[in-house]
């Protein structure tokens, strides 16, 4: 198995229900979404009542996955990243 290198300040978070991805200001660099049997969505907001930064719609399929990369700068959440999940099994986030 090869060496895995990470950048200082980069961490991960997994959620399985609507909630905060992190409790501090952060940048979401990428997401790995596992869908549910029905079509769904992931809505990313700057805190639970803040502005919507992205809405990702997912197709129906309990085993379908989507990998979303927001580039090297990521999406900037000035308060904290919050995700509203609808018909989503889980979302793995890379944050910095």
Short mmCIF file of N, CA, C and O in Angstrom, two decimals:
data_model
loop_
_atom_site.label_atom_id
_atom_site.label_comp_id
_atom_site.label_asym_id
_atom_site.label_seq_id
_atom_site.Cartn_x
_atom_site.Cartn_y
_atom_site.Cartn_z
N UNK A 1 0.85 -1.17 0.00
CA UNK A 1 0.00 0.00 0.00
C UNK A 1 0.89 1.23 0.00
O UNK A 1 1.85 1.31 0.74
N UNK A 2 0.55 2.21 -0.86
CA UNK A 2 1.35 3.43 -0.96
C UNK A 2 1.09 4.38 0.19
O UNK A 2 0.14 4.26 0.94
N UNK A 3 1.97 5.33 0.31
CA UNK A 3 1.87 6.37 1.33
C UNK A 3 0.73 7.32 1.00
O UNK A 3 0.49 7.63 -0.17
N UNK A 4 -0.01 7.76 1.99
CA UNK A 4 -1.07 8.73 1.80
C UNK A 4 -0.62 10.05 2.42
O UNK A 4 -0.28 10.10 3.59
N UNK A 5 -0.59 11.10 1.61
CA UNK A 5 -0.18 12.41 2.09
C UNK A 5 -1.41 13.32 2.17
O UNK A 5 -2.25 13.30 1.28
N UNK A 6 -1.48 14.10 3.22
CA UNK A 6 -2.57 15.05 3.35
C UNK A 6 -1.99 16.44 3.59
O UNK A 6 -0.88 16.58 4.09
N UNK A 7 -2.74 17.43 3.24
CA UNK A 7 -2.34 18.81 3.44
C UNK A 7 -2.72 19.23 4.85
O UNK A 7 -3.81 18.91 5.33
N UNK A 8 -1.85 19.96 5.50
CA UNK A 8 -2.13 20.44 6.84
C UNK A 8 -3.42 21.27 6.82
O UNK A 8 -3.66 22.07 5.92
N UNK A 9 -4.27 21.06 7.81
CA UNK A 9 -5.52 21.79 7.91
C UNK A 9 -6.68 21.16 7.17
O UNK A 9 -7.79 21.67 7.22
N UNK A 10 -6.46 20.05 6.49
CA UNK A 10 -7.53 19.35 5.78
C UNK A 10 -8.05 18.23 6.66
O UNK A 10 -7.28 17.49 7.25
N UNK A 11 -9.38 18.13 6.77
CA UNK A 11 -9.97 17.08 7.57
C UNK A 11 -11.19 16.51 6.84
O UNK A 11 -11.55 16.98 5.76
N UNK A 12 -11.81 15.52 7.44
CA UNK A 12 -12.98 14.89 6.83
C UNK A 12 -14.14 14.85 7.82
O UNK A 12 -13.94 14.95 9.03
N UNK A 13 -15.32 14.70 7.29
CA UNK A 13 -16.53 14.62 8.09
C UNK A 13 -17.55 13.81 7.32
O UNK A 13 -17.66 13.95 6.10
N UNK A 14 -18.30 12.95 8.01
CA UNK A 14 -19.37 12.19 7.38
C UNK A 14 -20.67 12.47 8.14
O UNK A 14 -20.69 12.44 9.36
N UNK A 15 -21.74 12.75 7.38
CA UNK A 15 -23.04 12.91 8.01
C UNK A 15 -24.04 11.98 7.33
O UNK A 15 -23.88 11.63 6.16
N UNK A 16 -25.05 11.55 8.08
CA UNK A 16 -26.09 10.66 7.56
C UNK A 16 -27.47 11.29 7.70
O UNK A 16 -28.47 10.65 7.37
N UNK A 17 -27.52 12.52 8.19
CA UNK A 17 -28.78 13.27 8.32
C UNK A 17 -28.45 14.75 8.23
O UNK A 17 -27.29 15.15 8.36
N UNK A 18 -29.46 15.57 8.03
CA UNK A 18 -29.27 17.02 7.96
C UNK A 18 -28.53 17.50 9.20
O UNK A 18 -28.84 17.10 10.32
N UNK A 19 -27.52 18.36 8.97
CA UNK A 19 -26.77 18.91 10.10
C UNK A 19 -25.52 19.63 9.66
O UNK A 19 -25.24 19.77 8.46
N UNK A 20 -24.78 20.10 10.66
CA UNK A 20 -23.52 20.81 10.40
C UNK A 20 -22.44 19.84 9.95
O UNK A 20 -22.28 18.76 10.53
N UNK A 21 -21.70 20.24 8.94
CA UNK A 21 -20.56 19.47 8.46
C UNK A 21 -19.35 19.75 9.35
O UNK A 21 -18.55 18.88 9.65
N UNK A 22 -19.23 20.99 9.80
CA UNK A 22 -18.20 21.44 10.73
C UNK A 22 -18.81 22.54 11.58
O UNK A 22 -19.80 23.15 11.19
N UNK A 23 -18.22 22.82 12.73
CA UNK A 23 -18.76 23.83 13.63
C UNK A 23 -18.01 25.15 13.54
O UNK A 23 -18.23 26.04 14.36
N UNK A 24 -17.14 25.28 12.58
CA UNK A 24 -16.32 26.48 12.41
C UNK A 24 -16.32 26.88 10.93
O UNK A 24 -16.69 26.09 10.07
N UNK A 25 -15.89 28.11 10.61
CA UNK A 25 -15.75 28.47 9.20
C UNK A 25 -14.82 27.47 8.50
O UNK A 25 -13.82 27.03 9.07
N UNK A 26 -15.17 27.11 7.27
CA UNK A 26 -14.37 26.11 6.55
C UNK A 26 -14.66 26.19 5.06
O UNK A 26 -15.60 26.84 4.62
N UNK A 27 -13.82 25.52 4.30
CA UNK A 27 -14.02 25.36 2.86
C UNK A 27 -14.33 23.88 2.60
O UNK A 27 -13.59 23.01 3.04
N UNK A 28 -15.42 23.64 1.87
CA UNK A 28 -15.71 22.27 1.43
C UNK A 28 -14.98 22.07 0.12
O UNK A 28 -15.23 22.77 -0.86
N UNK A 29 -14.05 21.13 0.12
CA UNK A 29 -13.22 20.87 -1.06
C UNK A 29 -13.86 19.82 -1.97
O UNK A 29 -13.79 19.93 -3.19
N UNK A 30 -14.46 18.79 -1.36
CA UNK A 30 -15.11 17.75 -2.15
C UNK A 30 -16.12 16.99 -1.30
O UNK A 30 -16.11 17.09 -0.07
N UNK A 31 -16.99 16.25 -1.98
CA UNK A 31 -18.02 15.45 -1.34
C UNK A 31 -18.16 14.12 -2.07
O UNK A 31 -18.00 14.06 -3.28
N UNK A 32 -18.48 13.08 -1.31
CA UNK A 32 -18.80 11.77 -1.87
C UNK A 32 -20.18 11.41 -1.34
O UNK A 32 -20.36 11.22 -0.13
N UNK A 33 -21.17 11.37 -2.23
CA UNK A 33 -22.56 11.20 -1.84
C UNK A 33 -23.01 9.77 -2.13
O UNK A 33 -22.78 9.26 -3.23
N UNK A 34 -23.66 9.13 -1.16
CA UNK A 34 -24.29 7.83 -1.35
C UNK A 34 -25.80 8.07 -1.33
O UNK A 34 -26.34 8.55 -0.33
N UNK A 35 -26.45 7.76 -2.44
CA UNK A 35 -27.87 8.03 -2.59
C UNK A 35 -28.76 7.03 -1.88
O UNK A 35 -28.30 6.09 -1.23
N UNK A 36 -30.05 7.25 -2.01
CA UNK A 36 -31.07 6.37 -1.46
C UNK A 36 -31.94 5.87 -2.60
O UNK A 36 -31.71 6.20 -3.76
N UNK A 37 -32.96 5.08 -2.27
CA UNK A 37 -33.80 4.48 -3.30
C UNK A 37 -34.53 5.52 -4.15
O UNK A 37 -34.78 5.31 -5.33
N UNK A 38 -34.87 6.65 -3.56
CA UNK A 38 -35.57 7.73 -4.28
C UNK A 38 -34.59 8.83 -4.64
O UNK A 38 -33.56 8.99 -3.99
N UNK A 39 -34.91 9.60 -5.66
CA UNK A 39 -34.08 10.76 -6.01
C UNK A 39 -34.03 11.71 -4.82
O UNK A 39 -34.97 11.78 -4.02
N UNK A 40 -32.91 12.42 -4.68
CA UNK A 40 -32.75 13.29 -3.53
C UNK A 40 -31.92 14.50 -3.84
O UNK A 40 -31.69 14.85 -5.00
N UNK A 41 -31.42 15.13 -2.77
CA UNK A 41 -30.58 16.31 -2.94
C UNK A 41 -29.75 16.58 -1.70
O UNK A 41 -30.08 16.12 -0.60
N UNK A 42 -28.66 17.31 -1.91
CA UNK A 42 -27.83 17.85 -0.84
C UNK A 42 -27.79 19.35 -1.06
O UNK A 42 -27.39 19.81 -2.13
N UNK A 43 -28.25 20.10 -0.06
CA UNK A 43 -28.23 21.56 -0.14
C UNK A 43 -27.21 22.06 0.87
O UNK A 43 -27.32 21.77 2.07
N UNK A 44 -26.19 22.77 0.39
CA UNK A 44 -25.13 23.30 1.24
C UNK A 44 -25.40 24.76 1.54
O UNK A 44 -25.56 25.57 0.62
N UNK A 45 -25.46 25.08 2.85
CA UNK A 45 -25.73 26.45 3.28
C UNK A 45 -24.62 26.93 4.22
O UNK A 45 -23.96 26.12 4.88
N UNK A 46 -24.47 28.24 4.28
CA UNK A 46 -23.54 28.85 5.24
C UNK A 46 -24.30 29.02 6.55
O UNK A 46 -24.95 30.03 6.77
N UNK A 47 -24.30 28.00 7.38
CA UNK A 47 -25.04 27.81 8.63
C UNK A 47 -26.46 27.36 8.29
O UNK A 47 -26.91 27.48 7.15
N UNK A 48 -27.18 26.87 9.28
CA UNK A 48 -28.49 26.27 9.01
C UNK A 48 -29.49 27.26 8.41
O UNK A 48 -30.35 26.87 7.64
N UNK A 49 -29.38 28.53 8.75
CA UNK A 49 -30.31 29.52 8.21
C UNK A 49 -29.69 30.47 7.22
O UNK A 49 -30.31 31.45 6.82
N UNK A 50 -28.47 30.18 6.80
CA UNK A 50 -27.74 31.08 5.93
C UNK A 50 -28.00 30.89 4.45
O UNK A 50 -28.91 30.16 4.04
N UNK A 51 -27.18 31.55 3.67
CA UNK A 51 -27.29 31.52 2.21
C UNK A 51 -26.96 30.13 1.66
O UNK A 51 -26.07 29.46 2.15
N UNK A 52 -27.69 29.74 0.60
CA UNK A 52 -27.40 28.49 -0.09
C UNK A 52 -26.23 28.71 -1.04
O UNK A 52 -26.26 29.61 -1.87
N UNK A 53 -25.18 27.89 -0.90
CA UNK A 53 -24.02 27.98 -1.77
C UNK A 53 -24.07 26.97 -2.90
O UNK A 53 -23.50 27.18 -3.96
N UNK A 54 -24.75 25.82 -2.69
CA UNK A 54 -24.85 24.80 -3.73
C UNK A 54 -26.01 23.86 -3.45
O UNK A 54 -26.32 23.58 -2.29
N UNK A 55 -26.64 23.39 -4.52
CA UNK A 55 -27.66 22.35 -4.45
C UNK A 55 -27.26 21.26 -5.43
O UNK A 55 -27.08 21.53 -6.62
N UNK A 56 -27.09 20.05 -4.91
CA UNK A 56 -26.71 18.92 -5.75
C UNK A 56 -27.88 17.93 -5.76
O UNK A 56 -28.26 17.41 -4.72
N UNK A 57 -28.47 17.72 -6.92
CA UNK A 57 -29.56 16.75 -7.07
C UNK A 57 -28.98 15.39 -7.39
O UNK A 57 -28.02 15.27 -8.14
N UNK A 58 -29.59 14.35 -6.80
CA UNK A 58 -29.10 12.99 -7.00
C UNK A 58 -30.18 12.12 -7.64
O UNK A 58 -31.37 12.32 -7.37
N UNK A 59 -29.78 11.16 -8.45
CA UNK A 59 -30.76 10.25 -9.05
C UNK A 59 -31.20 9.19 -8.04
O UNK A 59 -30.55 8.98 -7.02
N UNK A 60 -32.30 8.53 -8.34
CA UNK A 60 -32.76 7.42 -7.51
C UNK A 60 -31.81 6.24 -7.67
O UNK A 60 -31.34 5.97 -8.77
N UNK A 61 -31.53 5.56 -6.59
CA UNK A 61 -30.68 4.37 -6.64
C UNK A 61 -29.90 4.21 -5.36
O UNK A 61 -29.01 5.01 -5.07
N UNK A 62 -30.25 3.20 -4.57
CA UNK A 62 -29.64 3.02 -3.26
C UNK A 62 -28.14 2.76 -3.31
O UNK A 62 -27.45 2.97 -2.33
N UNK A 63 -27.63 2.33 -4.45
CA UNK A 63 -26.19 2.06 -4.53
C UNK A 63 -25.46 3.07 -5.40
O UNK A 63 -24.26 2.93 -5.64
N UNK A 64 -26.17 4.08 -5.88
CA UNK A 64 -25.53 5.09 -6.73
C UNK A 64 -24.73 6.08 -5.88
O UNK A 64 -25.13 6.45 -4.79
N UNK A 65 -23.59 6.48 -6.42
CA UNK A 65 -22.74 7.44 -5.72
C UNK A 65 -22.39 8.59 -6.66
O UNK A 65 -22.42 8.44 -7.88
N UNK A 66 -22.05 9.72 -6.06
CA UNK A 66 -21.58 10.87 -6.81
C UNK A 66 -20.38 11.45 -6.08
O UNK A 66 -20.40 11.58 -4.86
N UNK A 67 -19.36 11.78 -6.83
CA UNK A 67 -18.19 12.45 -6.27
C UNK A 67 -18.18 13.88 -6.83
O UNK A 67 -18.14 14.06 -8.05
N UNK A 68 -18.23 14.86 -5.96
CA UNK A 68 -18.26 16.26 -6.37
C UNK A 68 -16.97 16.92 -5.88
O UNK A 68 -16.66 16.89 -4.69
N UNK A 69 -16.23 17.51 -6.81
CA UNK A 69 -14.98 18.21 -6.48
C UNK A 69 -15.18 19.69 -6.75
O UNK A 69 -15.55 20.09 -7.86
N UNK A 70 -14.95 20.52 -5.74
CA UNK A 70 -15.14 21.96 -5.88
C UNK A 70 -13.85 22.70 -6.22
O UNK A 70 -13.78 23.91 -6.11
N UNK A 71 -12.82 21.98 -6.63
CA UNK A 71 -11.56 22.62 -7.02
C UNK A 71 -10.68 22.93 -5.83
O UNK A 71 -11.06 22.72 -4.68
N UNK A 72 -9.51 23.44 -6.09
CA UNK A 72 -8.52 23.64 -5.03
C UNK A 72 -8.95 24.69 -4.01
O UNK A 72 -8.54 24.62 -2.86
N UNK A 73 -9.79 25.64 -4.39
CA UNK A 73 -10.25 26.68 -3.44
C UNK A 73 -11.49 26.23 -2.67
O UNK A 73 -11.76 26.73 -1.59
N UNK A 74 -12.28 25.33 -3.22
CA UNK A 74 -13.47 24.84 -2.55
C UNK A 74 -14.56 25.89 -2.44
O UNK A 74 -14.47 26.98 -2.99
N UNK A 75 -15.61 25.53 -1.70
CA UNK A 75 -16.70 26.46 -1.39
C UNK A 75 -16.43 27.05 -0.02
O UNK A 75 -16.26 26.30 0.95
N UNK A 76 -16.42 28.36 0.11
CA UNK A 76 -16.07 29.03 1.36
C UNK A 76 -17.32 29.29 2.20
O UNK A 76 -18.22 30.00 1.77
N UNK A 77 -17.35 28.74 3.40
CA UNK A 77 -18.43 28.95 4.36
C UNK A 77 -17.90 29.83 5.48
O UNK A 77 -17.07 29.40 6.28
N UNK A 78 -18.40 31.08 5.55
CA UNK A 78 -17.86 32.05 6.50
C UNK A 78 -18.31 31.79 7.93
O UNK A 78 -17.62 32.15 8.87
N UNK A 79 -19.48 31.15 8.11
CA UNK A 79 -19.94 30.80 9.46
C UNK A 79 -19.60 29.35 9.75
O UNK A 79 -18.79 29.05 10.60
N UNK A 80 -20.25 28.44 9.06
CA UNK A 80 -19.94 27.01 9.11
C UNK A 80 -20.75 26.30 8.03
O UNK A 80 -21.85 26.71 7.70
N UNK A 81 -20.19 25.22 7.46
CA UNK A 81 -20.94 24.48 6.44
C UNK A 81 -22.05 23.64 7.06
O UNK A 81 -21.84 22.95 8.06
N UNK A 82 -23.22 23.72 6.47
CA UNK A 82 -24.40 22.97 6.92
C UNK A 82 -25.00 22.29 5.69
O UNK A 82 -25.10 22.91 4.63
N UNK A 83 -25.40 21.03 5.84
CA UNK A 83 -25.97 20.28 4.72
C UNK A 83 -27.37 19.79 5.06
O UNK A 83 -27.59 19.19 6.11
N UNK A 84 -28.31 20.07 4.16
CA UNK A 84 -29.66 19.54 4.28
C UNK A 84 -29.76 18.36 3.33
O UNK A 84 -29.58 18.51 2.11
N UNK A 85 -29.99 17.17 3.88
CA UNK A 85 -30.04 15.94 3.10
C UNK A 85 -31.48 15.51 2.89
O UNK A 85 -32.26 15.45 3.84
N UNK A 86 -31.83 15.21 1.65
CA UNK A 86 -33.14 14.68 1.32
C UNK A 86 -32.94 13.39 0.53
O UNK A 86 -32.32 13.41 -0.55
N UNK A 87 -33.40 12.28 1.07
CA UNK A 87 -33.24 10.95 0.45
C UNK A 87 -31.78 10.65 0.13
O UNK A 87 -31.44 10.23 -0.99
N UNK A 88 -30.91 10.87 1.09
CA UNK A 88 -29.48 10.61 0.96
C UNK A 88 -29.06 9.69 2.11
O UNK A 88 -29.41 9.94 3.26
N UNK A 89 -28.30 8.64 1.79
CA UNK A 89 -27.83 7.71 2.83
C UNK A 89 -26.70 8.34 3.65
O UNK A 89 -26.70 8.28 4.88
N UNK A 90 -25.71 8.93 2.97
CA UNK A 90 -24.59 9.57 3.67
C UNK A 90 -23.81 10.47 2.72
O UNK A 90 -23.90 10.32 1.51
N UNK A 91 -23.08 11.39 3.34
CA UNK A 91 -22.18 12.25 2.57
C UNK A 91 -20.86 12.34 3.32
O UNK A 91 -20.83 12.64 4.52
N UNK A 92 -19.78 12.05 2.63
CA UNK A 92 -18.42 12.18 3.15
C UNK A 92 -17.84 13.49 2.59
O UNK A 92 -17.87 13.70 1.37
N UNK A 93 -17.37 14.36 3.46
CA UNK A 93 -16.84 15.66 3.08
C UNK A 93 -15.35 15.72 3.32
O UNK A 93 -14.86 15.22 4.33
N UNK A 94 -14.63 16.38 2.43
CA UNK A 94 -13.24 16.80 2.66
C UNK A 94 -13.30 18.30 2.84
O UNK A 94 -13.79 19.03 1.96
N UNK A 95 -12.86 18.76 4.01
CA UNK A 95 -12.94 20.19 4.34
C UNK A 95 -11.58 20.72 4.74
O UNK A 95 -10.71 20.00 5.19
N UNK A 96 -11.40 22.00 4.52
CA UNK A 96 -10.14 22.63 4.88
C UNK A 96 -10.36 24.01 5.42
O UNK A 96 -11.43 24.54 5.45
#
